[in-house]
């Protein structure tokens, strides 16, 4: 199988179907063999039931359910274990990242081991800008130089067999650990700009001080292993 797109879904019943249909269209454009792996992270709003309906209705959709909410870290770890494609990417089910990013990244995988998206300057609330700046500064202080990255990544699945990932917890530190280990091992990593748009509906579940504190705590733990 060529590609696994992991769809990360926690209480996204209002957005999930539109996101799945958009990703399915993008996968049709790139061709080859692929799967869309929806991970329902213990949702309580009907997201899990909707995911099961989409599995029955949309070709190549597969669904996994977390019995309870495990956070981004849990979703990434499940995706790392369960993805079957030669290449793997993760998309949130809130619709912020257009599925055309798949068409943008996939052709690059013939030349690189990992593609990292980053976001060009965009208008955001002062609080969102402050949170993003604080997080980037803290990570750089603790971990040193890092590849340019915000948002979506695509990578060769066999990289997961080359590294033991130590990060635990709910945040995205496990993804950052993978990125840093891949880059520092000398693999070919490329950063390219991507688009972002407003959520289809609802509010962000990660753009807050609590998430930053949790991620930073994991980064301090991770520092011992890098």
PDB file of C-alpha atoms in Angstrom:
ATOM      1  CA  UNK A   1       0.000   0.000   0.000  1.00  0.00           C
ATOM      2  CA  UNK A   2       1.329   3.424  -0.950  1.00  0.00           C
ATOM      3  CA  UNK A   3      -0.157   5.855   1.583  1.00  0.00           C
ATOM      4  CA  UNK A   4      -2.011   5.991   4.902  1.00  0.00           C
ATOM      5  CA  UNK A   5      -3.829   9.199   5.823  1.00  0.00           C
ATOM      6  CA  UNK A   6      -4.615   9.172   9.536  1.00  0.00           C
ATOM      7  CA  UNK A   7      -7.620  11.352  10.395  1.00  0.00           C
ATOM      8  CA  UNK A   8      -7.460  12.491  14.032  1.00  0.00           C
ATOM      9  CA  UNK A   9     -10.999  12.895  15.367  1.00  0.00           C
ATOM     10  CA  UNK A  10     -12.130  13.958  18.812  1.00  0.00           C
ATOM     11  CA  UNK A  11     -15.663  15.363  19.048  1.00  0.00           C
ATOM     12  CA  UNK A  12     -15.682  16.417  15.393  1.00  0.00           C
ATOM     13  CA  UNK A  13     -19.107  15.078  14.371  1.00  0.00           C
ATOM     14  CA  UNK A  14     -19.939  18.379  12.672  1.00  0.00           C
ATOM     15  CA  UNK A  15     -16.790  18.304  10.519  1.00  0.00           C
ATOM     16  CA  UNK A  16     -15.722  14.707   9.997  1.00  0.00           C
ATOM     17  CA  UNK A  17     -17.786  13.777   6.946  1.00  0.00           C
ATOM     18  CA  UNK A  18     -16.728  16.832   4.929  1.00  0.00           C
ATOM     19  CA  UNK A  19     -13.062  16.243   5.808  1.00  0.00           C
ATOM     20  CA  UNK A  20     -13.233  12.558   4.859  1.00  0.00           C
ATOM     21  CA  UNK A  21     -14.879  13.332   1.522  1.00  0.00           C
ATOM     22  CA  UNK A  22     -12.266  15.993   0.754  1.00  0.00           C
ATOM     23  CA  UNK A  23      -9.384  13.644   1.589  1.00  0.00           C
ATOM     24  CA  UNK A  24     -10.987  10.863  -0.456  1.00  0.00           C
ATOM     25  CA  UNK A  25     -11.078  13.190  -3.482  1.00  0.00           C
ATOM     26  CA  UNK A  26      -7.405  14.090  -3.015  1.00  0.00           C
ATOM     27  CA  UNK A  27      -6.458  10.420  -2.805  1.00  0.00           C
ATOM     28  CA  UNK A  28      -8.330   9.734  -6.038  1.00  0.00           C
ATOM     29  CA  UNK A  29      -6.279  12.427  -7.745  1.00  0.00           C
ATOM     30  CA  UNK A  30      -2.897  11.010  -6.678  1.00  0.00           C
ATOM     31  CA  UNK A  31      -3.926   7.444  -7.522  1.00  0.00           C
ATOM     32  CA  UNK A  32      -2.133   4.336  -6.280  1.00  0.00           C
ATOM     33  CA  UNK A  33      -3.223   2.294  -3.291  1.00  0.00           C
ATOM     34  CA  UNK A  34      -4.139   4.032  -0.078  1.00  0.00           C
ATOM     35  CA  UNK A  35      -6.185   3.949   3.090  1.00  0.00           C
ATOM     36  CA  UNK A  36      -7.800   6.542   5.305  1.00  0.00           C
ATOM     37  CA  UNK A  37      -7.496   5.560   8.963  1.00  0.00           C
ATOM     38  CA  UNK A  38      -9.958   7.453  11.176  1.00  0.00           C
ATOM     39  CA  UNK A  39      -8.940   7.350  14.834  1.00  0.00           C
ATOM     40  CA  UNK A  40     -11.867   8.263  17.077  1.00  0.00           C
ATOM     41  CA  UNK A  41     -10.195   9.460  20.263  1.00  0.00           C
ATOM     42  CA  UNK A  42     -12.936   8.623  22.757  1.00  0.00           C
ATOM     43  CA  UNK A  43     -15.459  11.085  21.309  1.00  0.00           C
ATOM     44  CA  UNK A  44     -18.759  11.699  23.089  1.00  0.00           C
ATOM     45  CA  UNK A  45     -20.649  13.652  20.415  1.00  0.00           C
ATOM     46  CA  UNK A  46     -21.397  10.912  17.886  1.00  0.00           C
ATOM     47  CA  UNK A  47     -18.077  11.151  16.026  1.00  0.00           C
ATOM     48  CA  UNK A  48     -17.436   7.442  16.539  1.00  0.00           C
ATOM     49  CA  UNK A  49     -20.796   6.390  15.150  1.00  0.00           C
ATOM     50  CA  UNK A  50     -20.366   8.701  12.154  1.00  0.00           C
ATOM     51  CA  UNK A  51     -16.888   7.272  11.534  1.00  0.00           C
ATOM     52  CA  UNK A  52     -18.359   3.778  11.399  1.00  0.00           C
ATOM     53  CA  UNK A  53     -20.945   4.949   8.856  1.00  0.00           C
ATOM     54  CA  UNK A  54     -18.204   6.484   6.720  1.00  0.00           C
ATOM     55  CA  UNK A  55     -16.237   3.242   6.893  1.00  0.00           C
ATOM     56  CA  UNK A  56     -19.208   1.470   5.326  1.00  0.00           C
ATOM     57  CA  UNK A  57     -19.810   4.172   2.716  1.00  0.00           C
ATOM     58  CA  UNK A  58     -16.375   5.407   1.603  1.00  0.00           C
ATOM     59  CA  UNK A  59     -13.837   3.153  -0.076  1.00  0.00           C
ATOM     60  CA  UNK A  60     -10.588   2.433   1.796  1.00  0.00           C
ATOM     61  CA  UNK A  61     -11.752   3.993   5.084  1.00  0.00           C
ATOM     62  CA  UNK A  62     -10.811   2.101   8.248  1.00  0.00           C
ATOM     63  CA  UNK A  63     -11.843   3.123  11.770  1.00  0.00           C
ATOM     64  CA  UNK A  64     -10.231   2.585  15.160  1.00  0.00           C
ATOM     65  CA  UNK A  65     -11.827   3.696  18.431  1.00  0.00           C
ATOM     66  CA  UNK A  66     -10.041   4.691  21.631  1.00  0.00           C
ATOM     67  CA  UNK A  67     -12.259   3.658  24.580  1.00  0.00           C
ATOM     68  CA  UNK A  68     -11.294   6.926  26.268  1.00  0.00           C
ATOM     69  CA  UNK A  69      -9.728  10.184  25.192  1.00  0.00           C
ATOM     70  CA  UNK A  70      -5.926   9.799  24.993  1.00  0.00           C
ATOM     71  CA  UNK A  71      -5.072  13.151  23.395  1.00  0.00           C
ATOM     72  CA  UNK A  72      -2.844  13.856  20.422  1.00  0.00           C
ATOM     73  CA  UNK A  73      -0.052  11.693  21.776  1.00  0.00           C
ATOM     74  CA  UNK A  74      -2.302   8.670  21.970  1.00  0.00           C
ATOM     75  CA  UNK A  75      -3.607   9.251  18.447  1.00  0.00           C
ATOM     76  CA  UNK A  76      -0.103   9.594  17.015  1.00  0.00           C
ATOM     77  CA  UNK A  77       1.084   6.428  18.721  1.00  0.00           C
ATOM     78  CA  UNK A  78      -1.927   4.468  17.474  1.00  0.00           C
ATOM     79  CA  UNK A  79      -1.378   5.829  13.972  1.00  0.00           C
ATOM     80  CA  UNK A  80       2.296   4.895  14.064  1.00  0.00           C
ATOM     81  CA  UNK A  81       1.387   1.328  15.022  1.00  0.00           C
ATOM     82  CA  UNK A  82      -1.630   0.790  12.783  1.00  0.00           C
ATOM     83  CA  UNK A  83      -0.712   2.564   9.522  1.00  0.00           C
ATOM     84  CA  UNK A  84      -0.185   0.152   6.651  1.00  0.00           C
ATOM     85  CA  UNK A  85       1.013   2.489   3.915  1.00  0.00           C
ATOM     86  CA  UNK A  86       4.568   2.971   2.745  1.00  0.00           C
ATOM     87  CA  UNK A  87       4.085   6.655   3.562  1.00  0.00           C
ATOM     88  CA  UNK A  88       2.086   8.126   6.450  1.00  0.00           C
ATOM     89  CA  UNK A  89       0.484  11.498   7.087  1.00  0.00           C
ATOM     90  CA  UNK A  90      -1.851  12.834   9.790  1.00  0.00           C
ATOM     91  CA  UNK A  91      -4.763  15.257   9.284  1.00  0.00           C
ATOM     92  CA  UNK A  92      -6.986  16.766  11.990  1.00  0.00           C
ATOM     93  CA  UNK A  93     -10.706  16.318  11.424  1.00  0.00           C
ATOM     94  CA  UNK A  94     -11.448  20.013  11.928  1.00  0.00           C
ATOM     95  CA  UNK A  95     -10.892  20.915   8.271  1.00  0.00           C
ATOM     96  CA  UNK A  96      -8.179  23.517   8.897  1.00  0.00           C
ATOM     97  CA  UNK A  97      -5.687  21.890   6.539  1.00  0.00           C
ATOM     98  CA  UNK A  98      -6.883  21.405   2.941  1.00  0.00           C
ATOM     99  CA  UNK A  99      -6.495  17.915   1.517  1.00  0.00           C
ATOM    100  CA  UNK A 100      -4.612  19.372  -1.447  1.00  0.00           C
ATOM    101  CA  UNK A 101      -1.589  19.259   0.876  1.00  0.00           C
ATOM    102  CA  UNK A 102      -1.553  15.499   0.197  1.00  0.00           C
ATOM    103  CA  UNK A 103      -1.161  16.236  -3.511  1.00  0.00           C
ATOM    104  CA  UNK A 104       1.568  18.741  -2.648  1.00  0.00           C
ATOM    105  CA  UNK A 105       3.570  16.393  -0.389  1.00  0.00           C
ATOM    106  CA  UNK A 106       3.157  12.996  -2.012  1.00  0.00           C
ATOM    107  CA  UNK A 107       5.261  13.637  -5.150  1.00  0.00           C
ATOM    108  CA  UNK A 108       8.122  14.856  -2.930  1.00  0.00           C
ATOM    109  CA  UNK A 109       8.388  11.464  -1.228  1.00  0.00           C
ATOM    110  CA  UNK A 110      10.333  10.030  -4.168  1.00  0.00           C
ATOM    111  CA  UNK A 111      13.230  12.335  -3.209  1.00  0.00           C
ATOM    112  CA  UNK A 112      12.986  12.810   0.563  1.00  0.00           C
ATOM    113  CA  UNK A 113      12.369  10.803   3.717  1.00  0.00           C
ATOM    114  CA  UNK A 114      10.091  13.313   5.457  1.00  0.00           C
ATOM    115  CA  UNK A 115       8.199  16.409   4.346  1.00  0.00           C
ATOM    116  CA  UNK A 116       7.278  19.022   6.955  1.00  0.00           C
ATOM    117  CA  UNK A 117       4.699  21.715   6.371  1.00  0.00           C
ATOM    118  CA  UNK A 118       5.039  25.152   7.861  1.00  0.00           C
ATOM    119  CA  UNK A 119       2.670  28.093   7.919  1.00  0.00           C
ATOM    120  CA  UNK A 120       3.557  31.413   6.309  1.00  0.00           C
ATOM    121  CA  UNK A 121       2.674  34.587   8.169  1.00  0.00           C
ATOM    122  CA  UNK A 122      -1.057  34.844   8.669  1.00  0.00           C
ATOM    123  CA  UNK A 123      -3.523  36.952  10.610  1.00  0.00           C
ATOM    124  CA  UNK A 124      -4.388  35.439  13.972  1.00  0.00           C
ATOM    125  CA  UNK A 125      -5.598  36.744  17.297  1.00  0.00           C
ATOM    126  CA  UNK A 126      -2.937  38.313  19.557  1.00  0.00           C
ATOM    127  CA  UNK A 127      -3.406  35.444  22.025  1.00  0.00           C
ATOM    128  CA  UNK A 128      -2.876  32.787  19.340  1.00  0.00           C
ATOM    129  CA  UNK A 129       0.263  34.590  18.132  1.00  0.00           C
ATOM    130  CA  UNK A 130       1.592  34.810  21.686  1.00  0.00           C
ATOM    131  CA  UNK A 131       0.923  31.140  22.403  1.00  0.00           C
ATOM    132  CA  UNK A 132       2.653  30.077  19.192  1.00  0.00           C
ATOM    133  CA  UNK A 133       5.674  32.306  19.853  1.00  0.00           C
ATOM    134  CA  UNK A 134       6.076  31.104  23.439  1.00  0.00           C
ATOM    135  CA  UNK A 135       5.913  27.475  22.353  1.00  0.00           C
ATOM    136  CA  UNK A 136       8.492  27.910  19.570  1.00  0.00           C
ATOM    137  CA  UNK A 137      10.912  29.784  21.841  1.00  0.00           C
ATOM    138  CA  UNK A 138      10.631  27.215  24.631  1.00  0.00           C
ATOM    139  CA  UNK A 139      11.217  24.314  22.253  1.00  0.00           C
ATOM    140  CA  UNK A 140      14.276  25.944  20.736  1.00  0.00           C
ATOM    141  CA  UNK A 141      15.760  26.726  24.153  1.00  0.00           C
ATOM    142  CA  UNK A 142      15.311  23.166  25.379  1.00  0.00           C
ATOM    143  CA  UNK A 143      15.957  21.164  22.199  1.00  0.00           C
ATOM    144  CA  UNK A 144      18.213  23.397  20.118  1.00  0.00           C
ATOM    145  CA  UNK A 145      17.857  23.863  16.343  1.00  0.00           C
ATOM    146  CA  UNK A 146      14.771  22.234  14.901  1.00  0.00           C
ATOM    147  CA  UNK A 147      13.463  21.709  11.362  1.00  0.00           C
ATOM    148  CA  UNK A 148      10.859  24.254  10.322  1.00  0.00           C
ATOM    149  CA  UNK A 149       7.486  22.678  11.042  1.00  0.00           C
ATOM    150  CA  UNK A 150       3.894  23.653  11.814  1.00  0.00           C
ATOM    151  CA  UNK A 151       0.983  21.430  10.993  1.00  0.00           C
ATOM    152  CA  UNK A 152       1.189  18.538   8.529  1.00  0.00           C
ATOM    153  CA  UNK A 153       3.980  16.032   7.932  1.00  0.00           C
ATOM    154  CA  UNK A 154       4.398  13.050   5.621  1.00  0.00           C
ATOM    155  CA  UNK A 155       7.112  10.458   6.134  1.00  0.00           C
ATOM    156  CA  UNK A 156       8.304   6.984   5.195  1.00  0.00           C
ATOM    157  CA  UNK A 157       6.711   4.483   7.568  1.00  0.00           C
ATOM    158  CA  UNK A 158       9.903   2.425   7.797  1.00  0.00           C
ATOM    159  CA  UNK A 159      11.493   5.301   9.726  1.00  0.00           C
ATOM    160  CA  UNK A 160       9.389   4.189  12.682  1.00  0.00           C
ATOM    161  CA  UNK A 161      11.357   0.941  12.785  1.00  0.00           C
ATOM    162  CA  UNK A 162      14.664   2.778  13.080  1.00  0.00           C
ATOM    163  CA  UNK A 163      14.020   4.679  16.309  1.00  0.00           C
ATOM    164  CA  UNK A 164      12.705   3.899  19.775  1.00  0.00           C
ATOM    165  CA  UNK A 165      10.366   6.741  20.723  1.00  0.00           C
ATOM    166  CA  UNK A 166      10.312   7.523  24.430  1.00  0.00           C
ATOM    167  CA  UNK A 167       7.717  10.293  24.600  1.00  0.00           C
ATOM    168  CA  UNK A 168       4.572   9.595  26.584  1.00  0.00           C
ATOM    169  CA  UNK A 169       1.517  11.622  27.488  1.00  0.00           C
ATOM    170  CA  UNK A 170      -1.249  13.405  25.656  1.00  0.00           C
ATOM    171  CA  UNK A 171       0.657  16.044  23.707  1.00  0.00           C
ATOM    172  CA  UNK A 172       2.425  15.983  20.380  1.00  0.00           C
ATOM    173  CA  UNK A 173       5.908  15.453  21.827  1.00  0.00           C
ATOM    174  CA  UNK A 174       6.034  11.959  20.302  1.00  0.00           C
ATOM    175  CA  UNK A 175       5.733  13.493  16.826  1.00  0.00           C
ATOM    176  CA  UNK A 176       8.398  16.090  17.608  1.00  0.00           C
ATOM    177  CA  UNK A 177      10.662  13.313  18.877  1.00  0.00           C
ATOM    178  CA  UNK A 178      10.261  11.429  15.601  1.00  0.00           C
ATOM    179  CA  UNK A 179      10.979  14.547  13.554  1.00  0.00           C
ATOM    180  CA  UNK A 180      14.088  15.399  15.566  1.00  0.00           C
ATOM    181  CA  UNK A 181      15.442  11.858  15.492  1.00  0.00           C
ATOM    182  CA  UNK A 182      14.911  11.599  11.738  1.00  0.00           C
ATOM    183  CA  UNK A 183      16.591  14.959  11.096  1.00  0.00           C
ATOM    184  CA  UNK A 184      19.528  14.354  13.441  1.00  0.00           C
ATOM    185  CA  UNK A 185      20.162  10.910  11.965  1.00  0.00           C
ATOM    186  CA  UNK A 186      20.925  12.573   8.650  1.00  0.00           C
ATOM    187  CA  UNK A 187      17.784  11.615   6.747  1.00  0.00           C
ATOM    188  CA  UNK A 188      16.561  13.947   4.024  1.00  0.00           C
ATOM    189  CA  UNK A 189      13.947  16.264   5.565  1.00  0.00           C
ATOM    190  CA  UNK A 190      12.309  19.055   3.572  1.00  0.00           C
ATOM    191  CA  UNK A 191      10.131  21.907   4.894  1.00  0.00           C
ATOM    192  CA  UNK A 192       7.641  23.548   2.526  1.00  0.00           C
ATOM    193  CA  UNK A 193       4.889  26.152   3.104  1.00  0.00           C
ATOM    194  CA  UNK A 194       1.287  25.027   3.328  1.00  0.00           C
ATOM    195  CA  UNK A 195      -2.128  26.628   3.544  1.00  0.00           C
ATOM    196  CA  UNK A 196      -4.303  26.807   6.629  1.00  0.00           C
ATOM    197  CA  UNK A 197      -7.906  27.970   6.885  1.00  0.00           C
ATOM    198  CA  UNK A 198     -10.476  28.463   9.659  1.00  0.00           C
ATOM    199  CA  UNK A 199     -12.005  25.405  11.275  1.00  0.00           C
ATOM    200  CA  UNK A 200     -15.167  24.225   9.556  1.00  0.00           C
ATOM    201  CA  UNK A 201     -16.956  24.683  12.890  1.00  0.00           C
ATOM    202  CA  UNK A 202     -16.273  24.636  16.613  1.00  0.00           C
ATOM    203  CA  UNK A 203     -13.285  25.850  18.597  1.00  0.00           C
ATOM    204  CA  UNK A 204      -9.684  24.662  18.806  1.00  0.00           C
ATOM    205  CA  UNK A 205      -8.997  22.030  21.441  1.00  0.00           C
ATOM    206  CA  UNK A 206      -5.216  22.561  21.529  1.00  0.00           C
ATOM    207  CA  UNK A 207      -4.567  26.319  21.211  1.00  0.00           C
ATOM    208  CA  UNK A 208      -4.411  27.087  24.940  1.00  0.00           C
ATOM    209  CA  UNK A 209      -1.982  27.474  27.831  1.00  0.00           C
ATOM    210  CA  UNK A 210      -2.878  24.068  29.252  1.00  0.00           C
ATOM    211  CA  UNK A 211      -1.764  22.315  26.078  1.00  0.00           C
ATOM    212  CA  UNK A 212       1.464  24.317  25.930  1.00  0.00           C
ATOM    213  CA  UNK A 213       2.286  23.436  29.560  1.00  0.00           C
ATOM    214  CA  UNK A 214       1.607  19.755  28.904  1.00  0.00           C
ATOM    215  CA  UNK A 215       3.710  19.739  25.737  1.00  0.00           C
ATOM    216  CA  UNK A 216       6.579  21.583  27.405  1.00  0.00           C
ATOM    217  CA  UNK A 217       6.601  19.120  30.303  1.00  0.00           C
ATOM    218  CA  UNK A 218       6.964  16.300  27.794  1.00  0.00           C
ATOM    219  CA  UNK A 219       9.711  18.170  25.938  1.00  0.00           C
ATOM    220  CA  UNK A 220      11.708  18.467  29.168  1.00  0.00           C
ATOM    221  CA  UNK A 221      11.320  14.699  29.615  1.00  0.00           C
ATOM    222  CA  UNK A 222      12.256  14.105  25.989  1.00  0.00           C
ATOM    223  CA  UNK A 223      15.459  16.148  26.279  1.00  0.00           C
ATOM    224  CA  UNK A 224      17.069  13.328  28.261  1.00  0.00           C
ATOM    225  CA  UNK A 225      16.811  10.959  25.294  1.00  0.00           C
ATOM    226  CA  UNK A 226      17.959  13.184  22.420  1.00  0.00           C
TER     227      UNK A 226
END
